[in-house]
């Protein structure tokens, strides 16, 4: 078997952004950056009083930067050798000592000591930096790393802004005391601020989690020169990391330049006082903080370098904007300076945003890509590069302003112009990343995208992503959601279209076309294979084309030619939520549709990689199973049927929504009003507050629908009771469900007299008489006045959770005592959405509702589908009353007929073709659809019936054949006769060995298992039986089936309908179908079954086949001879004495064989035969 595993190349953190360790580090960084800047911008204006202002500015910057150059490499070895928490704590304690020296310098008026203290603070920060940045990947998971860096950047720049403002303000406070020689009494505000902040930093560092040292055996490098070269060598050993470090250094050189230039710009251009200049600095760093957060957010849980070019362009534009803002401004002219001040504030903020967008992705990439064991060294090398470039920038500022006398505006202009070649180089290096970023920004405005399992894409090495294909934007969404660049295998004709040619060239797509000669196809697959072997990530939409039906199509085998023998992981991907979007085929066309939501919610689910998958089916099944998980996680798809009903009824307030054969018709508005009124009467007059389960004993009709709706509006559980069962069995169901009241009607009980124990009948006729004027007023307000959302809140429907119980449906009991199947709102809603998606239902569709509501198909599809979605419905209580059914279909223009093969035989003989002229789809279930019946029905009515599959435990629909015309589909297989179709969206199917549980794959017969949101909550009061049939989310159907290569399911039998005779499994259904064909009389107007097969115990062979039959036109010997002629094995041919004539074949109300009664009749016959023999 193939192993499934996650690919990871190094240990990563597991913390969240709200974890104690990360929040402690964030607070420590904030307080440290605040104190650094407060001290620096307090020392600089003090120094400007005693020396040239430009020199003081430059000296302040150099004092802070030079220690980085000296200590950065050494700091890296400390961060690798010791626990990073220990390094951080030591730095914060050192900060307290440094602050005490600063206070000494202030009180003694020693300016050289002040600048020396600034240098010491820079040294402490240099030692702190590698431990800080190196801690992030240890404290955060990779998908939170960009966001973590963003918040760290925000904390840093906010601290820098506030620290700068605080430094300038403290200077204003202590300036009089300083001018008078300085005293501790006059300087205490500055001393207290510095010392309190340093102590707070120590306390903030204590919660940081201790993580073991990355490389405890590493030798400490105490010689700065000797430590620098290894750090730089390590950095330059990976050219991508080296380029990243240069980019970070460029940012910090611009930042250093801007900090100094703002001081001169504010003084010389805008005429601001020293204490006011801090506000300009605050705007710049606030912008950097905003940009940092935006970068983390826009990265979408991955490291997104494509944002960097956008930041570079912003730096250019903003720098030039600052130059323009300062042109021709007279500092003494109030009007000019005000306008220039506003413009400067805007451009400084934008400059800061651009800087954040530029730097944060680079920081995240450097941390993420560097190996854990040398991460501290790499970061130290990067810091050395950055602060070397900062030192150059500081020197350049002094030359430009102090020597050459350039204006501050001109310096901003030169800074912007110098960024142009940097931006050009970045775009040349990674046009694909920049293009991806642009696509991301575009898609962000249209789609609300969530990505799950991004960590399953390997960080390094080749991989193949295999995804389902739902819309034209699938590739774009996958591209922007991956942390790695992805090359796509694309239909060749698309790459030649003018709008897509540039995209194809930049993203290096691999074109392929099925119609090309084999050599061209092989070449395309070989190109993809080579890309994988070269360590690239390839994505293929293995269906080969967009789905036209909403169901996942078969996967093409070419994918195996790409991955086989490469050892590269195959990563399954499922795109969820795109069906119905503008770019999908929903409605029979692409593009020209109105968006249903804005932004449109979409999720991408990335599964665990498969290593060396055995076949395409295994990959397809992995993608299909991801679809199950996607639906379970998608909060947008967890609709509540009764809430959908309210909205649909309001939309169809004047259109007929439900009707029945008695002539009753209700529009959507009258249906909603009537249901609201009945809900109020039931709540007031009948049901206790704690009475959740309420019985319903009504046929499929308008009254039955209103009763179910009234209970749903009251958040109660409707239990539709099977009136074809005996009273004893109904009493059993009532007792199991704890039912106290049963809603019914006198008219119904006249036709089906029923006496039940321990329950009270509530008659609809009586409820109607109890409706008050207040009830009618509330119903009218609910329909015409109250918005749906308000009405839902008034009824408490907003409190319904998807997994709350909606109904209990008792099984037919064909093989034993009925079991109560508990179905939730999620169960029913998922089925409704799947059917609506596959059949492309519109308001012009009308359903035929002849299946009773106690039948799961009747409850879900003929009750809730028209109520919660757009179609209407016409009900009739007797599905075998073909003449009334025909009239109903003709009158209400029925388009969708849901029936059983037994019903179709009846309709075939007794309904005229013109009566079904509007019907364009017939779906059958409950029993196998004979192909000759399907052909005869198509010949008479022009409609080919298709088969679906489900069970009560599956809510009930699990699979269905979709006629091509329902989706205007002419290119894909939607139907295969002889099968029950493909699984509906959100549902997965597999076939296993009943004995071992082994997954048998395709084209092998075994037990059918179904997984999805439609799997029941469980059996009522029977947890043991629930555990027997629901195993790890998979429902054991008990049906024997086979999956084909296209994903269609063929039901080969029911486990309970096999006999083990002489050690061989003998299928009842197969024998039964053949017998039915042999004894069929084409001229006979008889819809009922004539034969049924069961078995009784036999001492000699274990079991013995028994055939129950009605009077036959052919002899038993002829029948047995015909079976033999048709190739049936002897064990499959019933003995002559196994044929038992009966008056009728027992059938349940649902149209299924009553297997329990069938077996009872067979056993009675066997016992009578034994008695006669004795």
Short mmCIF file of C-alpha atoms in Angstrom, two decimals, residues 888-1151:
data_model
loop_
_atom_site.label_atom_id
_atom_site.label_comp_id
_atom_site.label_asym_id
_atom_site.label_seq_id
_atom_site.Cartn_x
_atom_site.Cartn_y
_atom_site.Cartn_z
CA UNK A 888 -51.33 16.11 -12.12
CA UNK A 889 -48.22 16.16 -14.31
CA UNK A 890 -50.17 17.68 -17.19
CA UNK A 891 -51.90 20.31 -15.06
CA UNK A 892 -48.85 21.56 -13.16
CA UNK A 893 -46.28 21.06 -15.96
CA UNK A 894 -44.21 18.68 -13.89
CA UNK A 895 -40.57 18.53 -15.07
CA UNK A 896 -39.02 16.17 -12.49
CA UNK A 897 -40.52 12.80 -11.66
CA UNK A 898 -39.14 10.78 -8.75
CA UNK A 899 -40.34 7.20 -8.57
CA UNK A 900 -39.47 3.52 -8.34
CA UNK A 901 -39.30 1.03 -11.24
CA UNK A 902 -42.54 -0.52 -9.97
CA UNK A 903 -44.28 2.84 -10.30
CA UNK A 904 -42.86 3.34 -13.80
CA UNK A 905 -44.30 0.03 -14.98
CA UNK A 906 -47.69 1.30 -13.90
CA UNK A 907 -47.24 4.70 -15.58
CA UNK A 908 -45.99 3.04 -18.75
CA UNK A 909 -49.31 1.27 -19.20
CA UNK A 910 -51.79 3.87 -17.95
CA UNK A 911 -50.46 7.36 -18.70
CA UNK A 912 -50.71 9.02 -22.10
CA UNK A 913 -47.55 10.54 -23.61
CA UNK A 914 -49.07 14.02 -23.81
CA UNK A 915 -49.60 14.01 -20.06
CA UNK A 916 -45.85 13.78 -19.49
CA UNK A 917 -44.93 16.21 -22.27
CA UNK A 918 -43.38 18.65 -19.78
CA UNK A 919 -41.36 15.99 -17.92
CA UNK A 920 -37.70 16.04 -18.89
CA UNK A 921 -36.16 13.98 -16.09
CA UNK A 922 -37.15 10.81 -14.31
CA UNK A 923 -35.02 9.49 -11.44
CA UNK A 924 -35.75 6.12 -9.89
CA UNK A 925 -34.47 4.43 -6.78
CA UNK A 926 -35.35 1.83 -4.11
CA UNK A 927 -34.77 -1.01 -6.57
CA UNK A 928 -32.68 -1.69 -9.66
CA UNK A 929 -33.90 -0.11 -12.90
CA UNK A 930 -34.30 -2.80 -15.58
CA UNK A 931 -32.76 -1.62 -18.85
CA UNK A 932 -35.70 -2.90 -20.89
CA UNK A 933 -38.09 -0.86 -18.71
CA UNK A 934 -35.95 2.24 -19.25
CA UNK A 935 -35.95 1.63 -23.00
CA UNK A 936 -39.73 1.11 -23.11
CA UNK A 937 -40.36 4.27 -21.06
CA UNK A 938 -38.10 6.30 -23.35
CA UNK A 939 -39.78 4.92 -26.43
CA UNK A 940 -43.26 5.92 -25.22
CA UNK A 941 -42.55 9.23 -23.45
CA UNK A 942 -39.25 10.36 -24.98
CA UNK A 943 -37.61 10.43 -21.54
CA UNK A 944 -34.90 8.01 -20.49
CA UNK A 945 -35.21 7.26 -16.76
CA UNK A 946 -31.95 7.35 -14.82
CA UNK A 947 -31.10 5.68 -11.57
CA UNK A 948 -29.90 7.13 -8.30
CA UNK A 949 -28.82 5.59 -5.06
CA UNK A 950 -29.29 6.28 -1.40
CA UNK A 951 -30.44 4.99 1.93
CA UNK A 952 -32.32 6.53 4.81
CA UNK A 953 -29.04 6.72 6.71
CA UNK A 954 -27.62 8.90 3.91
CA UNK A 955 -30.42 11.50 4.02
CA UNK A 956 -30.92 9.72 1.44
CA UNK A 957 -29.13 10.72 -1.79
CA UNK A 958 -25.57 9.45 -2.21
CA UNK A 959 -25.21 9.08 -5.99
CA UNK A 960 -27.19 9.90 -9.11
CA UNK A 961 -26.95 9.79 -12.87
CA UNK A 962 -27.30 13.30 -14.31
CA UNK A 963 -28.95 13.53 -17.75
CA UNK A 964 -26.80 15.57 -20.08
CA UNK A 965 -29.58 17.94 -21.06
CA UNK A 966 -30.03 19.16 -17.48
CA UNK A 967 -26.65 20.90 -17.69
CA UNK A 968 -26.50 21.53 -21.44
CA UNK A 969 -23.65 19.05 -21.32
CA UNK A 970 -22.51 17.45 -24.55
CA UNK A 971 -18.88 16.83 -23.65
CA UNK A 972 -18.88 14.77 -20.46
CA UNK A 973 -20.48 11.58 -19.27
CA UNK A 974 -23.24 12.32 -16.80
CA UNK A 975 -25.13 9.05 -17.08
CA UNK A 976 -24.21 5.39 -17.41
CA UNK A 977 -27.13 3.05 -17.68
CA UNK A 978 -26.82 0.08 -15.37
CA UNK A 979 -25.17 2.22 -12.70
CA UNK A 980 -26.56 4.50 -10.00
CA UNK A 981 -24.30 7.36 -11.08
CA UNK A 982 -21.41 9.16 -9.45
CA UNK A 983 -21.38 10.37 -5.83
CA UNK A 984 -23.08 13.73 -5.44
CA UNK A 985 -20.88 16.73 -4.58
CA UNK A 986 -19.38 16.56 -1.11
CA UNK A 987 -19.80 12.77 -0.94
CA UNK A 988 -17.13 10.11 -1.39
CA UNK A 989 -17.53 6.41 -2.15
CA UNK A 990 -15.22 3.43 -1.89
CA UNK A 991 -15.52 -0.33 -2.13
CA UNK A 992 -13.89 -2.50 0.52
CA UNK A 993 -13.40 -6.16 1.23
CA UNK A 994 -16.08 -7.15 3.73
CA UNK A 995 -13.69 -9.47 5.54
CA UNK A 996 -10.48 -7.45 5.73
CA UNK A 997 -11.68 -3.86 5.24
CA UNK A 998 -9.10 -3.38 2.47
CA UNK A 999 -9.87 -0.70 -0.11
CA UNK A 1000 -10.41 -2.62 -3.35
CA UNK A 1001 -10.11 0.33 -5.72
CA UNK A 1002 -11.90 0.13 -9.06
CA UNK A 1003 -13.45 -2.68 -11.10
CA UNK A 1004 -13.63 -4.99 -8.07
CA UNK A 1005 -16.78 -6.01 -6.28
CA UNK A 1006 -17.05 -5.41 -2.56
CA UNK A 1007 -18.99 -3.61 0.16
CA UNK A 1008 -19.95 -0.03 -0.65
CA UNK A 1009 -18.91 2.65 1.86
CA UNK A 1010 -20.12 6.24 1.74
CA UNK A 1011 -18.68 9.30 3.49
CA UNK A 1012 -19.99 12.83 3.49
CA UNK A 1013 -22.14 15.45 5.22
CA UNK A 1014 -25.20 13.33 4.42
CA UNK A 1015 -24.22 10.52 6.80
CA UNK A 1016 -26.79 10.37 9.61
CA UNK A 1017 -26.19 11.44 13.19
CA UNK A 1018 -26.99 7.88 14.25
CA UNK A 1019 -29.77 5.49 15.17
CA UNK A 1020 -32.22 6.65 17.83
CA UNK A 1021 -31.39 5.08 21.22
CA UNK A 1022 -29.05 2.57 19.56
CA UNK A 1023 -25.43 3.71 19.83
CA UNK A 1024 -24.13 0.16 19.39
CA UNK A 1025 -25.87 -0.28 16.05
CA UNK A 1026 -24.68 3.16 15.01
CA UNK A 1027 -21.09 2.18 15.75
CA UNK A 1028 -21.54 -0.97 13.67
CA UNK A 1029 -22.46 0.91 10.50
CA UNK A 1030 -20.67 4.28 10.86
CA UNK A 1031 -16.93 3.77 11.04
CA UNK A 1032 -14.62 6.80 11.13
CA UNK A 1033 -17.12 8.86 9.16
CA UNK A 1034 -17.81 6.09 6.59
CA UNK A 1035 -21.26 4.51 6.42
CA UNK A 1036 -21.33 0.75 5.79
CA UNK A 1037 -24.24 0.50 3.34
CA UNK A 1038 -24.54 -3.27 3.28
CA UNK A 1039 -24.76 -3.09 -0.50
CA UNK A 1040 -22.38 -4.91 -2.80
CA UNK A 1041 -21.03 -2.62 -5.49
CA UNK A 1042 -18.32 -1.96 -8.04
CA UNK A 1043 -16.66 1.37 -8.89
CA UNK A 1044 -15.62 1.92 -12.49
CA UNK A 1045 -12.74 4.05 -13.79
CA UNK A 1046 -15.04 7.04 -14.33
CA UNK A 1047 -16.29 7.02 -10.75
CA UNK A 1048 -19.72 5.50 -11.47
CA UNK A 1049 -21.16 3.06 -8.93
CA UNK A 1050 -22.75 -0.21 -10.01
CA UNK A 1051 -24.85 -1.88 -7.31
CA UNK A 1052 -24.41 -5.63 -7.68
CA UNK A 1053 -26.56 -6.74 -4.77
CA UNK A 1054 -27.55 -6.36 -1.18
CA UNK A 1055 -25.55 -8.20 1.45
CA UNK A 1056 -28.80 -9.34 3.01
CA UNK A 1057 -30.01 -10.55 -0.40
CA UNK A 1058 -27.31 -13.14 -0.91
CA UNK A 1059 -27.44 -16.77 0.12
CA UNK A 1060 -24.43 -18.90 0.88
CA UNK A 1061 -25.22 -22.24 -0.81
CA UNK A 1062 -22.57 -24.91 -0.92
CA UNK A 1063 -19.93 -22.31 -0.01
CA UNK A 1064 -20.86 -19.99 -2.91
CA UNK A 1065 -22.57 -16.60 -2.68
CA UNK A 1066 -25.81 -16.67 -4.70
CA UNK A 1067 -27.43 -13.28 -5.54
CA UNK A 1068 -31.20 -13.06 -5.08
CA UNK A 1069 -31.57 -9.86 -7.10
CA UNK A 1070 -29.85 -11.25 -10.17
CA UNK A 1071 -32.05 -14.36 -10.16
CA UNK A 1072 -35.14 -12.28 -9.43
CA UNK A 1073 -34.51 -9.93 -12.36
CA UNK A 1074 -34.05 -12.83 -14.78
CA UNK A 1075 -37.18 -14.59 -13.55
CA UNK A 1076 -39.17 -11.37 -14.00
CA UNK A 1077 -38.05 -11.18 -17.64
CA UNK A 1078 -38.94 -14.83 -18.26
CA UNK A 1079 -42.48 -14.65 -16.86
CA UNK A 1080 -43.33 -11.15 -18.13
CA UNK A 1081 -46.43 -10.88 -20.30
CA UNK A 1082 -46.14 -7.75 -22.46
CA UNK A 1083 -49.89 -7.66 -23.09
CA UNK A 1084 -50.87 -7.85 -19.44
CA UNK A 1085 -51.99 -4.68 -17.73
CA UNK A 1086 -50.45 -5.58 -14.37
CA UNK A 1087 -47.92 -3.33 -12.65
CA UNK A 1088 -47.27 -5.51 -9.61
CA UNK A 1089 -44.27 -7.76 -9.15
CA UNK A 1090 -44.90 -11.38 -10.08
CA UNK A 1091 -41.83 -13.01 -8.53
CA UNK A 1092 -39.55 -12.49 -5.56
CA UNK A 1093 -36.59 -14.53 -4.34
CA UNK A 1094 -35.63 -15.25 -0.76
CA UNK A 1095 -34.05 -18.15 1.13
CA UNK A 1096 -34.65 -20.46 4.07
CA UNK A 1097 -32.22 -22.58 6.05
CA UNK A 1098 -31.27 -25.97 4.68
CA UNK A 1099 -29.51 -28.71 6.63
CA UNK A 1100 -27.67 -30.05 3.59
CA UNK A 1101 -26.40 -26.90 1.81
CA UNK A 1102 -26.82 -24.24 4.44
CA UNK A 1103 -29.56 -22.32 2.61
CA UNK A 1104 -32.18 -23.00 -0.02
CA UNK A 1105 -33.62 -20.56 -2.56
CA UNK A 1106 -37.38 -19.98 -2.45
CA UNK A 1107 -39.33 -18.24 -5.24
CA UNK A 1108 -42.63 -16.64 -4.24
CA UNK A 1109 -44.76 -15.95 -7.29
CA UNK A 1110 -48.21 -15.03 -8.45
CA UNK A 1111 -49.98 -17.29 -10.97
CA UNK A 1112 -47.62 -17.81 -13.92
CA UNK A 1113 -48.24 -18.26 -17.63
CA UNK A 1114 -45.26 -20.58 -18.01
CA UNK A 1115 -44.52 -23.86 -16.27
CA UNK A 1116 -41.86 -24.16 -13.59
CA UNK A 1117 -39.92 -26.64 -15.71
CA UNK A 1118 -39.87 -24.16 -18.60
CA UNK A 1119 -38.66 -21.42 -16.32
CA UNK A 1120 -35.86 -23.53 -14.87
CA UNK A 1121 -34.88 -24.70 -18.35
CA UNK A 1122 -34.71 -21.10 -19.59
CA UNK A 1123 -32.46 -20.11 -16.67
CA UNK A 1124 -30.14 -22.96 -17.58
CA UNK A 1125 -30.12 -21.92 -21.26
CA UNK A 1126 -29.17 -18.37 -20.24
CA UNK A 1127 -26.04 -19.63 -18.55
CA UNK A 1128 -27.07 -19.62 -14.91
CA UNK A 1129 -25.03 -21.99 -12.67
CA UNK A 1130 -26.91 -24.91 -11.16
CA UNK A 1131 -26.60 -23.41 -7.67
CA UNK A 1132 -28.40 -20.30 -8.94
CA UNK A 1133 -31.38 -22.25 -10.34
CA UNK A 1134 -34.14 -22.78 -7.73
CA UNK A 1135 -35.37 -26.33 -7.29
CA UNK A 1136 -38.74 -27.26 -8.74
CA UNK A 1137 -40.25 -27.52 -5.25
CA UNK A 1138 -38.88 -24.08 -4.32
CA UNK A 1139 -41.57 -22.23 -6.32
CA UNK A 1140 -44.41 -21.13 -4.02
CA UNK A 1141 -47.54 -19.46 -5.38
CA UNK A 1142 -48.97 -16.56 -3.34
CA UNK A 1143 -51.83 -14.11 -3.78
CA UNK A 1144 -49.52 -11.10 -3.86
CA UNK A 1145 -45.86 -10.18 -3.42
CA UNK A 1146 -45.45 -8.19 -0.14
CA UNK A 1147 -44.38 -4.60 -0.86
CA UNK A 1148 -43.79 -1.76 1.58
CA UNK A 1149 -45.34 1.70 1.23
CA UNK A 1150 -42.04 2.95 -0.10
CA UNK A 1151 -42.25 0.57 -3.08
#
